[in-house]
Coordinates of C-alpha atoms in Angstrom, one line a residue:
M560 CA 0.1 0.0 0.1
H561 CA 1.4 3.4 -1.0
L562 CA 1.9 5.8 1.9
V563 CA 0.7 9.1 1.0
K564 CA 3.5 12.0 1.4
I565 CA 3.4 15.8 0.9
A566 CA 4.7 16.8 -2.3
S567 CA 4.2 20.6 -2.4
V568 CA 3.4 23.5 -0.2
R569 CA 2.1 26.9 -2.1
T570 CA 1.1 30.1 -0.6
H571 CA -1.5 32.3 -2.4
I572 CA -1.7 35.9 -1.5
L573 CA -5.2 37.4 -2.4
H574 CA -5.6 41.0 -3.0
H575 CA -8.3 43.6 -3.9
D576 CA -8.0 47.5 -3.5
L577 CA -11.1 49.1 -1.8
E578 CA -12.8 51.8 -3.5
R579 CA -14.2 52.9 -0.1
P580 CA -11.4 52.5 2.8
F581 CA -12.9 51.7 6.4
Q582 CA -11.3 52.0 9.8
S583 CA -10.9 50.2 12.9
S584 CA -9.7 52.1 16.0
F585 CA -6.3 51.9 15.0
S586 CA -6.1 50.8 11.2
T587 CA -7.2 51.9 8.1
F588 CA -8.3 49.1 5.7
R589 CA -7.4 50.3 1.9
D590 CA -7.5 46.7 0.8
R591 CA -8.5 43.2 1.6
R592 CA -5.2 41.0 1.4
H593 CA -5.5 37.3 2.9
L594 CA -3.2 34.2 2.5
L595 CA -4.2 30.8 1.7
V596 CA -2.0 27.7 2.1
E597 CA -2.4 25.0 -0.4
I598 CA -0.8 21.4 0.4
E599 CA -0.6 18.8 -2.3
T600 CA 0.2 15.1 -1.9
D601 CA 2.1 12.7 -4.2
T602 CA -1.6 11.1 -5.0
G603 CA -3.1 14.3 -5.9
L604 CA -4.9 14.9 -2.7
T605 CA -5.0 18.7 -2.1
G606 CA -5.7 20.6 1.2
W607 CA -6.4 24.3 1.8
G608 CA -5.8 26.5 4.9
E609 CA -5.7 30.1 5.7
C610 CA -3.5 32.4 7.8
L611 CA -5.0 35.3 10.1
G612 CA -2.9 38.4 9.7
P613 CA -0.6 40.0 7.4
A614 CA -0.3 38.0 4.3
D615 CA 3.1 38.6 3.0
I616 CA 4.8 37.9 6.5
N617 CA 2.6 34.7 6.8
A618 CA 3.6 33.7 3.3
A619 CA 7.3 34.0 4.3
V620 CA 7.3 32.1 7.4
V621 CA 5.1 29.2 5.6
Q622 CA 7.7 29.0 3.2
A623 CA 10.5 28.8 6.0
M624 CA 8.4 25.8 7.5
T625 CA 7.9 24.0 4.3
P626 CA 11.0 21.9 4.7
Q627 CA 9.6 20.4 7.6
L628 CA 6.6 19.1 5.6
L629 CA 8.0 17.7 2.4
G630 CA 8.3 13.9 2.0
R631 CA 5.9 13.3 5.4
S632 CA 2.7 11.8 5.7
P633 CA -0.2 14.5 5.8
L634 CA -2.1 12.3 8.0
D635 CA 0.7 12.7 10.9
I636 CA -0.9 16.1 11.9
E637 CA -0.1 16.2 15.5
P638 CA 3.7 15.2 15.1
I639 CA 3.9 17.7 12.2
W640 CA 2.5 20.6 14.5
L641 CA 4.8 19.9 17.1
D642 CA 8.0 19.4 15.2
I643 CA 7.5 22.7 13.3
Y644 CA 6.5 24.6 16.6
N645 CA 9.7 23.0 18.2
Q646 CA 11.8 24.4 15.5
F647 CA 10.6 28.0 15.8
R648 CA 9.6 28.1 19.5
D649 CA 12.6 30.3 20.5
Q650 CA 11.5 33.1 18.7
G651 CA 7.9 32.2 18.0
Q652 CA 5.9 31.4 21.2
R653 CA 3.4 34.0 20.1
G654 CA 2.3 35.7 16.7
V655 CA 3.1 34.9 13.3
I656 CA 4.5 31.4 14.0
H657 CA 1.1 30.4 15.3
T658 CA -0.8 32.0 12.4
A659 CA 1.4 30.6 9.7
L660 CA 1.2 27.2 11.3
S661 CA -2.5 27.7 11.5
G662 CA -2.8 27.6 7.8
I663 CA -0.4 24.4 7.5
D664 CA -2.7 22.8 10.2
I665 CA -5.9 23.4 8.7
A666 CA -4.7 22.3 4.9
L667 CA -3.6 19.0 6.7
W668 CA -6.8 18.4 8.2
D669 CA -8.5 19.1 5.0
I670 CA -6.3 16.5 3.2
A671 CA -7.1 14.0 5.9
G672 CA -10.9 14.6 5.4
H673 CA -10.4 13.7 1.7
H674 CA -8.3 10.8 2.7
F675 CA -11.0 9.3 4.8
D676 CA -14.0 10.7 2.9
A677 CA -15.3 12.3 5.9
P678 CA -16.0 16.1 7.2
I679 CA -13.3 17.5 9.6
H680 CA -15.8 17.8 12.2
Q681 CA -16.3 14.1 12.0
L682 CA -12.7 13.2 12.3
M683 CA -12.5 15.6 15.3
G684 CA -14.9 13.5 17.4
G685 CA -18.3 14.6 15.9
A686 CA -20.6 17.3 15.5
W687 CA -23.0 18.7 18.5
R688 CA -24.8 20.7 15.9
T689 CA -24.6 21.3 12.1
S690 CA -26.1 24.7 11.7
F691 CA -25.6 28.0 13.9
P692 CA -27.2 31.3 14.5
A693 CA -24.6 34.0 13.2
Y694 CA -23.9 37.3 14.1
A695 CA -23.1 40.1 11.4
T696 CA -19.9 41.7 11.8
G697 CA -19.4 45.2 10.3
G698 CA -19.7 48.6 11.5
F699 CA -16.3 50.0 10.9
R700 CA -16.0 53.8 10.6
P701 CA -15.9 54.9 7.0
E702 CA -12.9 57.1 6.3
G703 CA -14.1 60.8 6.6
G704 CA -17.7 59.6 7.3
D705 CA -20.3 59.9 10.0
H706 CA -19.9 56.6 12.0
A707 CA -23.0 56.9 14.0
T708 CA -25.3 57.4 10.9
A709 CA -23.5 54.9 8.7
C710 CA -23.4 52.3 11.2
A711 CA -27.0 52.6 12.2
K712 CA -28.1 52.3 8.6
E713 CA -25.7 49.3 8.0
M714 CA -26.8 47.3 11.1
A715 CA -30.5 47.9 10.2
Q716 CA -29.8 46.3 6.8
Y717 CA -28.2 43.2 8.6
V718 CA -31.4 42.9 10.7
A719 CA -33.7 43.2 7.5
E720 CA -31.6 40.2 6.2
G721 CA -32.6 38.1 9.1
F722 CA -29.8 38.5 11.7
K723 CA -30.8 38.4 15.2
A724 CA -27.4 39.8 16.5
V725 CA -24.8 42.4 15.3
K726 CA -21.4 43.5 16.2
I727 CA -20.1 47.3 15.5
K728 CA -16.7 48.6 16.0
I729 CA -15.9 51.3 18.4
G730 CA -12.6 52.7 19.8
Y731 CA -13.0 56.2 18.2
G732 CA -13.4 58.3 21.2
V733 CA -15.9 57.8 24.3
E734 CA -18.4 60.3 23.5
S735 CA -18.7 59.4 19.7
D736 CA -18.7 55.7 20.4
L737 CA -21.5 56.3 22.8
A738 CA -23.5 58.2 20.2
T739 CA -23.0 55.3 17.7
I740 CA -24.0 52.6 20.2
A741 CA -27.1 54.7 20.9
A742 CA -28.0 55.3 17.3
V743 CA -27.3 51.6 16.5
R744 CA -29.7 50.3 19.4
E745 CA -32.5 52.7 18.2
A746 CA -32.0 51.5 14.6
I747 CA -32.0 47.6 15.4
G748 CA -34.7 47.6 18.2
A749 CA -34.4 46.2 21.6
D750 CA -34.7 42.4 20.6
V751 CA -31.7 42.1 18.5
E752 CA -28.4 41.3 20.3
L753 CA -25.8 44.0 20.0
M754 CA -21.8 43.5 20.7
I755 CA -19.1 46.2 20.7
D756 CA -15.7 45.9 19.6
A757 CA -13.1 48.2 20.4
N758 CA -10.1 46.5 18.7
H759 CA -8.1 47.3 21.8
G760 CA -8.6 51.0 21.2
Y761 CA -9.1 52.2 24.6
D762 CA -6.9 52.3 28.0
A763 CA -8.7 51.0 31.0
I764 CA -10.1 54.1 32.3
D765 CA -12.1 54.9 29.0
A766 CA -13.0 51.3 28.5
I767 CA -14.5 51.4 31.9
T768 CA -16.2 54.5 31.2
V769 CA -17.6 53.2 28.0
G770 CA -18.8 49.9 29.7
R771 CA -20.6 51.7 32.4
Q772 CA -22.4 54.2 30.2
A773 CA -23.0 51.5 27.4
A774 CA -24.7 49.0 29.5
K775 CA -28.0 50.6 29.5
Y776 CA -28.3 49.5 25.8
N777 CA -28.1 45.9 26.6
I778 CA -24.8 45.1 25.1
H779 CA -24.2 41.4 24.9
W780 CA -20.4 41.6 25.0
F781 CA -17.6 44.2 25.2
E782 CA -14.6 42.9 22.9
E783 CA -11.0 43.8 23.0
P784 CA -11.4 47.0 25.1
V785 CA -7.6 47.2 25.7
V786 CA -4.5 45.8 24.0
P787 CA -4.0 42.2 24.2
E788 CA -0.7 42.4 26.2
A789 CA -2.4 44.3 29.2
L790 CA -3.9 41.3 31.1
R791 CA -4.2 43.3 34.1
A792 CA -5.8 46.1 32.4
Y793 CA -8.5 43.3 31.3
Q794 CA -9.0 42.4 35.0
Q795 CA -9.6 46.0 35.7
V796 CA -12.1 46.4 32.9
R797 CA -13.9 43.1 33.8
Q798 CA -14.2 44.2 37.3
G799 CA -15.0 48.0 36.7
Q800 CA -18.0 47.9 34.5
P801 CA -21.0 45.4 34.0
I802 CA -20.7 44.3 30.5
P803 CA -19.2 40.9 29.7
V804 CA -15.7 41.1 28.5
A805 CA -14.6 39.1 25.4
A806 CA -11.0 38.5 23.8
G807 CA -8.7 36.0 22.4
E808 CA -8.3 36.3 18.7
T809 CA -4.6 37.5 19.2
W810 CA -3.9 35.3 22.2
H811 CA -2.0 32.8 20.0
G812 CA -1.5 29.2 21.2
R813 CA -2.7 27.3 24.3
W814 CA 0.0 28.9 26.7
A815 CA -1.1 32.3 25.9
I816 CA -4.8 31.7 26.3
D817 CA -4.2 29.7 29.5
E818 CA -2.0 32.5 30.9
A819 CA -5.0 35.0 30.1
L820 CA -7.6 32.8 31.7
Q821 CA -5.6 32.0 34.7
Q822 CA -5.7 35.8 35.3
D823 CA -9.5 35.9 35.0
T824 CA -9.4 38.4 32.0
V825 CA -12.8 37.5 30.2
Q826 CA -16.0 35.8 30.5
I827 CA -15.9 35.1 26.8
L828 CA -12.9 33.5 24.8
Q829 CA -12.5 34.2 21.1
P830 CA -9.9 31.9 19.6
D831 CA -9.5 32.2 15.8
V832 CA -8.5 28.8 14.2
C833 CA -6.6 30.6 11.5
G834 CA -4.5 32.2 14.3
V835 CA -4.6 30.2 17.4
G836 CA -2.5 27.2 15.8
G837 CA -5.0 25.7 13.5
L838 CA -7.8 23.1 14.2
S839 CA -5.3 21.1 16.2
E840 CA -4.6 23.7 18.6
A841 CA -8.2 25.1 18.7
R842 CA -9.5 21.8 19.9
K843 CA -7.0 22.0 22.9
I844 CA -8.7 25.6 23.8
I845 CA -11.8 23.8 24.3
T846 CA -10.6 22.0 27.2
L847 CA -8.9 25.2 28.5
A848 CA -12.4 26.9 28.3
D849 CA -14.1 24.1 30.1
I850 CA -11.6 24.0 32.8
H851 CA -11.9 27.9 33.5
H852 CA -15.6 27.8 32.8
V853 CA -15.7 30.7 30.1
R854 CA -18.0 30.8 27.1
L855 CA -16.2 29.9 23.8
V856 CA -17.3 32.1 20.9
P857 CA -14.7 31.8 18.3
H858 CA -13.5 34.7 16.2
V859 CA -13.7 34.3 12.3
W860 CA -12.2 36.7 9.8
G861 CA -11.0 36.1 6.2
T862 CA -12.2 34.3 3.0
A863 CA -14.4 31.3 2.9
V864 CA -11.6 29.0 3.7
A865 CA -11.5 30.6 7.1
L866 CA -15.2 30.5 7.4
A867 CA -15.5 26.8 6.7
A868 CA -12.5 26.0 9.2
G869 CA -14.3 28.1 11.8
L870 CA -17.6 26.0 11.0
H871 CA -16.1 22.8 11.6
F872 CA -14.7 24.2 14.8
H873 CA -18.1 25.3 15.9
A874 CA -19.5 22.1 15.3
I875 CA -17.5 20.3 17.7
L876 CA -17.9 22.7 20.7
P877 CA -19.7 21.0 23.4
P878 CA -22.6 22.5 25.2
A879 CA -21.3 24.3 28.2
P880 CA -22.9 23.5 30.4
P881 CA -25.2 20.6 29.3
S882 CA -28.7 21.2 29.7
H883 CA -32.2 20.7 28.0
E884 CA -31.9 24.4 26.7
Q885 CA -28.5 24.2 25.3
R886 CA -27.1 27.5 24.1
S887 CA -25.5 27.6 20.6
P888 CA -22.4 29.9 20.2
R889 CA -23.1 32.4 17.5
L890 CA -20.9 32.3 14.3
E891 CA -19.1 35.3 13.4
F892 CA -20.2 36.3 9.8
D893 CA -18.1 39.2 8.3
R894 CA -20.3 41.4 6.1
T895 CA -17.6 44.0 5.1
Y896 CA -16.8 44.2 1.5
N897 CA -14.6 41.6 0.3
P898 CA -15.1 40.6 -3.4
F899 CA -13.2 37.4 -3.3
R900 CA -14.4 36.0 0.0
Q901 CA -17.1 33.7 -1.4
E902 CA -15.9 33.9 -5.0
I903 CA -13.0 31.6 -4.4
I904 CA -15.1 28.6 -3.7
Q905 CA -17.4 26.9 -5.8
T906 CA -20.4 26.9 -3.6
P907 CA -20.5 30.0 -1.4
I908 CA -21.1 29.7 2.2
E909 CA -24.2 32.0 3.0
H910 CA -26.6 32.5 5.7
E911 CA -30.3 31.9 5.6
N912 CA -32.2 34.2 7.8
G913 CA -29.4 34.5 10.0
M914 CA -28.4 30.8 10.3
V915 CA -25.3 29.3 8.6
S916 CA -24.8 25.4 7.9
V917 CA -21.5 23.6 8.4
P918 CA -20.2 21.9 4.9
T919 CA -21.0 18.2 4.7
G920 CA -18.4 17.2 2.1
P921 CA -15.0 15.8 3.0
G922 CA -12.4 17.8 4.7
L923 CA -13.5 21.3 4.9
G924 CA -16.3 20.7 2.5
I925 CA -15.5 23.3 0.1
S926 CA -14.1 23.4 -3.5
I927 CA -11.7 26.1 -4.8
N928 CA -12.7 28.0 -8.0
R929 CA -9.2 28.4 -9.4
D930 CA -10.2 30.9 -11.9
A931 CA -11.4 33.3 -9.2
L932 CA -8.0 32.3 -7.2
Q933 CA -6.0 33.4 -10.2
R934 CA -8.0 36.8 -10.7
Y935 CA -7.3 37.9 -7.1
C936 CA -3.7 36.3 -6.6
V937 CA -0.8 38.5 -6.3

């Protein structure tokens, strides 16, 4: 019997210039730029993954990791993960080593799914659920625009599409943010869940002020109020205002997340499978969340490859706690403009009245549209 081996590793940087740039608290998005990882075996099986963060840097690191992959069995997912991490750990316990390794790991799980003719969530132990309520992510500040007016109009549109929850961006100044929150709550009504995400745009003092004053608008969670390194500031924000605190998309790897959880920083943990170290590492985070008794609501940002990987991770999240009325974590569904997000796969992953289903095909359950991939590749 032929033992399948990894024959090649390719990186694909996808790029599109935005006609209408938008801003988070600290950054201006003038383009959409994401990195896909393609791993092919000597038998022709191909797997796809995605890396969260700067595409060019991730591509360089994936290429540096490639010699650790070639000639190995793609089914040795855990040994490969640890071997690569060990090679880079002296300078890579956080950050880009994890994001690059995430794309590789997801691609290997995709290959395993095709090899065994099963969806990833089945290989990882089985699905607790196969469809999820989604929340619409958007509400960035248009460059040079009126944030409150634009954000309220945008969120009302998502509610009209069927979403029962939305997340907006803040971190542009206490007074203007409170005005935006008030405008959005009025536009979407009282029954729609509303989350706020500061993209670590505040210090603890301003974050506490915002949390205290915004609480009357029934905010479901307050995401990344302060910079991710400031764990003590997270403690202060959690203790100083009433809104549940959420974070974790940039706490890469189990060690960083464990450190944050041991310090009681958040009530809601948000790892991203494309940043935390891939599906292999994300599965370990489930145990940490269970031990520390925090809600696990994964972060999702990128193309349909990231969305598919996130869906399989959502599928294996156990009910916490188990009960007759089990609460399903909401799936983050990015609605900001990205023309290649869905174009690069043959069958787009869309919502239906605010619900999104897990792909049922082998591996990630998606097929790459090579023509679209070529159009957007740098």
